[in-house]
Short mmCIF file of C-alpha atoms and ligand atoms in Angstrom, two decimals:
data_model
loop_
_atom_site.label_atom_id
_atom_site.label_comp_id
_atom_site.label_asym_id
_atom_site.label_seq_id
_atom_site.Cartn_x
_atom_site.Cartn_y
_atom_site.Cartn_z
CA MET A 6 0.00 0.00 0.00
CA PRO A 7 1.50 3.41 -0.90
CA ALA A 8 2.49 5.47 2.12
CA ARG A 9 -0.02 8.26 1.41
CA ASN A 10 -2.90 5.74 1.83
CA ILE A 11 -1.98 4.87 5.45
CA ARG A 12 -4.56 6.47 7.72
CA PRO A 13 -3.33 7.63 11.14
CA TYR A 14 -5.86 5.52 13.08
CA SER A 15 -4.65 2.37 11.30
CA LEU A 16 -1.56 2.63 13.51
CA PHE A 17 -3.62 2.48 16.73
CA PRO A 18 -3.50 -1.31 17.09
CA VAL A 19 0.28 -1.27 16.77
CA LEU A 20 0.65 1.55 19.30
CA TYR A 21 -1.82 -0.15 21.65
CA SER A 22 0.08 -3.41 21.42
CA LEU A 23 3.43 -1.73 22.14
CA LEU A 24 1.99 0.21 25.07
CA SER A 25 0.21 -2.74 26.64
CA ARG A 26 3.31 -4.91 26.24
CA SER A 27 5.47 -2.41 28.05
CA LEU A 28 2.87 -1.95 30.80
CA PHE A 29 2.53 -5.71 31.21
CA CYS A 30 6.27 -6.17 31.32
CA THR A 31 6.74 -3.53 33.99
CA ALA A 32 3.84 -4.66 36.12
CA SER A 33 4.18 -8.40 36.30
CA HIS A 34 7.86 -9.21 35.61
CA PRO A 35 9.74 -6.03 36.32
CA THR A 36 13.36 -7.02 35.90
CA PRO A 37 13.53 -10.13 33.76
CA ARG A 38 11.36 -8.82 30.91
CA ARG A 39 13.05 -5.42 30.77
CA LEU A 40 16.42 -7.13 30.95
CA ARG A 41 15.47 -9.54 28.19
CA ASP A 42 14.88 -6.51 25.94
CA THR A 43 18.18 -4.95 27.01
CA VAL A 44 20.57 -7.84 26.73
CA CYS A 45 18.73 -10.25 24.38
CA MET A 46 18.32 -12.98 26.99
CA SER A 47 17.46 -16.49 26.01
CA THR A 48 14.63 -18.29 27.77
CA LEU A 49 17.02 -20.83 29.31
CA THR A 50 16.63 -21.77 32.93
CA TYR A 51 18.90 -23.71 35.28
CA GLN A 52 17.41 -25.25 38.43
CA GLY A 53 14.44 -22.93 37.94
CA HIS A 54 16.54 -19.74 37.63
CA GLU A 55 16.50 -17.66 34.48
CA VAL A 56 19.90 -17.76 32.83
CA LEU A 57 21.42 -14.38 32.04
CA TYR A 58 24.75 -15.64 30.65
CA THR A 59 25.37 -19.28 29.81
CA ARG A 60 28.57 -21.09 30.78
CA GLN A 61 29.55 -20.97 27.11
CA GLN A 62 29.08 -17.21 26.87
CA ILE A 63 31.08 -16.80 30.09
CA ALA A 64 33.89 -19.01 28.79
CA GLU A 65 34.08 -17.06 25.53
CA ARG A 66 34.18 -13.70 27.28
CA VAL A 67 36.73 -14.86 29.85
CA ALA A 68 38.98 -16.11 27.03
CA GLU A 69 38.77 -12.68 25.37
CA MET A 70 39.59 -10.94 28.65
CA GLY A 71 42.54 -13.25 29.23
CA ALA A 72 43.92 -12.51 25.77
CA GLN A 73 43.60 -8.76 26.35
CA ILE A 74 45.30 -8.97 29.76
CA THR A 75 48.12 -11.11 28.29
CA HIS A 76 48.61 -8.53 25.57
CA ASP A 77 48.67 -5.61 28.04
CA LEU A 78 51.18 -7.39 30.30
CA ASN A 79 53.72 -7.39 27.52
CA GLY A 80 55.59 -10.38 28.91
CA GLU A 81 55.80 -9.10 32.50
CA LYS A 82 54.89 -11.04 35.64
CA LEU A 83 51.51 -10.72 37.34
CA VAL A 84 50.00 -11.08 40.81
CA MET A 85 46.31 -11.90 40.62
CA ILE A 86 44.38 -10.93 43.75
CA GLY A 87 40.99 -12.58 44.04
CA VAL A 88 38.28 -11.07 46.22
CA LEU A 89 36.77 -13.99 48.12
CA LYS A 90 34.48 -15.70 47.87
CA GLY A 91 32.59 -14.59 44.79
CA ALA A 92 35.56 -14.11 42.47
CA ALA A 93 37.00 -17.62 42.98
CA PRO A 94 35.50 -19.32 39.87
CA PHE A 95 36.21 -16.26 37.72
CA LEU A 96 39.83 -16.02 38.90
CA SER A 97 40.31 -19.72 38.34
CA ASP A 98 39.11 -19.51 34.72
CA LEU A 99 40.69 -16.13 33.98
CA ALA A 100 44.10 -17.25 35.28
CA ARG A 101 44.11 -20.13 32.81
CA ALA A 102 43.24 -17.74 29.98
CA ILE A 103 46.24 -15.50 30.78
CA ASP A 104 49.53 -16.51 29.20
CA ALA A 105 51.98 -15.07 31.74
CA ASP A 106 54.06 -15.88 34.80
CA ALA A 107 51.32 -15.36 37.40
CA THR A 108 50.86 -15.93 41.12
CA PHE A 109 47.66 -15.81 43.19
CA ASP A 110 46.74 -14.09 46.40
CA PHE A 111 43.34 -13.62 48.00
CA VAL A 112 41.62 -11.10 50.22
CA ALA A 113 38.25 -11.41 51.88
CA VAL A 114 36.06 -8.45 52.69
CA SER A 115 32.53 -8.18 53.89
CA SER A 116 30.14 -5.55 52.63
CA TYR A 117 26.89 -7.41 52.22
CA GLY A 118 24.60 -8.89 54.82
CA LYS A 119 22.63 -12.05 54.34
CA GLY A 120 20.26 -10.74 51.69
CA GLN A 121 20.51 -8.52 48.64
CA ARG A 122 21.27 -5.22 50.36
CA SER A 123 24.68 -3.83 51.18
CA SER A 124 25.42 -2.69 54.69
CA GLY A 125 27.53 0.08 53.13
CA ALA A 126 30.56 -0.62 55.31
CA VAL A 127 33.52 -2.60 53.98
CA LYS A 128 35.63 -4.63 56.38
CA MET A 129 38.81 -6.64 55.69
CA ILE A 130 38.47 -10.21 56.91
CA LYS A 131 41.56 -11.72 55.28
CA ASP A 132 44.53 -9.62 54.14
CA LEU A 133 47.17 -10.37 51.47
CA ASP A 134 49.71 -13.08 52.20
CA GLN A 135 52.55 -11.45 50.22
CA PRO A 136 53.62 -7.81 49.75
CA ILE A 137 52.81 -6.32 46.33
CA GLU A 138 55.34 -3.48 46.21
CA GLY A 139 56.78 -3.09 42.69
CA LYS A 140 54.51 -5.82 41.26
CA ASN A 141 51.95 -5.81 38.46
CA VAL A 142 48.69 -6.40 40.30
CA LEU A 143 45.38 -7.50 38.85
CA VAL A 144 42.48 -7.34 41.31
CA VAL A 145 39.88 -9.88 40.27
CA GLU A 146 36.29 -9.30 41.36
CA ASP A 147 32.96 -10.91 40.53
CA ILE A 148 30.82 -7.74 40.43
CA LEU A 149 31.55 -4.05 40.52
CA ASP A 150 28.36 -2.71 42.04
CA THR A 151 28.41 0.40 44.27
CA GLY A 152 32.20 0.40 44.01
CA LEU A 153 32.64 0.58 47.80
CA THR A 154 34.60 -2.68 47.97
CA LEU A 155 37.00 -1.98 45.12
CA ALA A 156 37.54 1.66 46.10
CA TYR A 157 38.45 0.47 49.61
CA LEU A 158 40.79 -2.25 48.30
CA ARG A 159 42.41 -0.03 45.70
CA LYS A 160 43.22 2.59 48.33
CA LEU A 161 44.68 -0.07 50.61
CA PHE A 162 46.74 -1.75 47.87
CA MET A 163 48.06 1.56 46.49
CA GLN A 164 49.63 2.25 49.89
CA GLN A 165 52.02 -0.63 49.09
CA HIS A 166 53.15 1.04 45.82
CA PRO A 167 52.59 -1.73 43.26
CA LYS A 168 54.16 -1.16 39.84
CA THR A 169 50.72 -1.27 38.22
CA LEU A 170 47.27 -1.96 39.63
CA ARG A 171 44.45 -2.98 37.33
CA ILE A 172 40.98 -4.31 37.99
CA ALA A 173 39.17 -7.12 36.21
CA THR A 174 35.52 -7.64 37.00
CA LEU A 175 33.25 -10.20 35.44
CA LEU A 176 30.15 -8.05 35.82
CA ASP A 177 29.67 -4.31 36.09
CA LYS A 178 26.52 -2.53 37.28
CA PRO A 179 27.42 1.08 36.42
CA SER A 180 23.99 2.43 37.39
CA ARG A 181 24.58 1.44 41.04
CA ARG A 182 27.87 3.26 41.49
CA ILE A 183 28.48 5.31 44.64
CA GLU A 184 32.30 5.47 44.53
CA LYS A 185 34.04 6.86 41.45
CA ILE A 186 35.79 3.73 40.21
CA GLU A 187 35.94 1.84 36.91
CA ALA A 188 37.41 -1.55 36.06
CA ASP A 189 40.11 -1.91 33.40
CA TYR A 190 38.57 -5.16 32.17
CA VAL A 191 34.81 -5.82 32.26
CA GLY A 192 33.19 -9.08 31.24
CA PHE A 193 29.60 -7.91 30.93
CA SER A 194 27.90 -4.66 31.83
CA ILE A 195 24.40 -5.26 33.23
CA PRO A 196 21.46 -3.19 34.51
CA ASN A 197 20.49 -3.01 38.18
CA LEU A 198 19.65 -6.66 38.83
CA PHE A 199 20.61 -9.17 41.45
CA VAL A 200 22.43 -12.13 39.96
CA ILE A 201 23.58 -15.48 41.27
CA GLY A 202 25.84 -18.29 40.08
CA TYR A 203 29.42 -18.64 38.83
CA GLY A 204 30.62 -17.61 42.30
CA MET A 205 27.92 -15.09 43.11
CA ASP A 206 25.62 -15.77 46.00
CA TYR A 207 22.38 -14.93 47.65
CA ALA A 208 22.81 -15.50 51.40
CA GLU A 209 25.78 -17.79 50.57
CA ARG A 210 23.70 -20.01 48.28
CA TYR A 211 23.90 -20.61 44.52
CA ARG A 212 27.63 -19.92 44.12
CA ASN A 213 28.02 -23.26 42.35
CA LEU A 214 25.51 -22.62 39.55
CA PRO A 215 27.55 -22.95 36.35
CA ASP A 216 25.65 -20.15 34.59
CA ILE A 217 25.00 -16.57 35.68
CA CYS A 218 21.34 -16.48 36.62
CA LEU A 219 18.79 -13.94 37.80
CA MET A 220 17.61 -13.95 41.37
CA GLY A 221 13.85 -14.34 41.08
CA PRO A 222 11.72 -11.59 42.66
CA ASN A 223 9.89 -14.14 44.83
CA GLU A 224 12.89 -15.83 46.45
CA PRO A 225 12.76 -15.95 50.27
CA ALA A 226 14.91 -13.30 52.04
P1 IMP B 30 30.14 -3.23 45.83
O1 IMP B 30 31.04 -2.98 47.00
O2 IMP B 30 28.77 -2.62 46.05
O3 IMP B 30 30.73 -2.79 44.50
O4 IMP B 30 29.83 -4.75 45.73
C1 IMP B 30 30.72 -5.66 46.06
C2 IMP B 30 30.20 -7.03 46.22
O5 IMP B 30 28.79 -7.12 46.43
C3 IMP B 30 30.42 -7.85 44.98
O6 IMP B 30 31.74 -8.26 44.88
C4 IMP B 30 29.51 -9.00 45.24
O7 IMP B 30 30.13 -9.93 46.07
C5 IMP B 30 28.33 -8.35 45.94
N1 IMP B 30 27.26 -8.15 44.98
C6 IMP B 30 26.88 -7.01 44.35
N2 IMP B 30 25.87 -7.22 43.50
C7 IMP B 30 25.60 -8.54 43.59
C8 IMP B 30 24.66 -9.40 42.90
O8 IMP B 30 23.88 -9.01 42.04
N3 IMP B 30 24.69 -10.72 43.25
C9 IMP B 30 25.56 -11.21 44.17
N4 IMP B 30 26.45 -10.46 44.81
C10 IMP B 30 26.47 -9.13 44.51
MG1 MG B 31 32.64 -10.01 45.33
#
């Protein structure tokens, strides 16, 4: 049909459908549906949880990150510092994707309570085993959220005068940032959602899910 024959009211059903879809999405499934539009989610589930990134997508992205880090190291040595517990699976996979002379260290901090909300305060529970002065340091984190944890750690580590200090995070939630901090290497940037799996927990559960999944809105606190 030629364009001049389209009557304005013939577009009403299309507009109505778009409007009602967006209203429905917001009202009944706030995060998953909006997220599906944003990041082209599949409809996969694992143990009843909606999958945000499959193990295959994670592996591919981690391999790319490892190649980039290897390139940037330019043949120099590396100390990888994992932030326990969430970053353990990521560090383990990332380390094997980095072609360099690397050692591991781990710190543990607490910033979250038992549920989804941060207490706001960061506390060191386990410090570094080895000094990092003059070393190339890569801090490995599962999620950069408010930035409180990494800002606290960066400040602490910089006091030891490493040669370089870079940050690799698997996930980044830029919309949640309180502290001014960015990672040098980001796996995936996501909207404000609570995720579980591949090291990430809800009240210490779900860390062993092999995929990154969404925390359902009806999960018990
Ligand atoms: P930040 O200090 O707010 O940047 O967050 C630090 C830590 O909070 C992360 O390393 C995670 O351990 C945890 N966290 C933030 N968002 C999530 C999430 O969506 N799922 C699980 N843990 C999260
Ligand atoms: Mg963490």
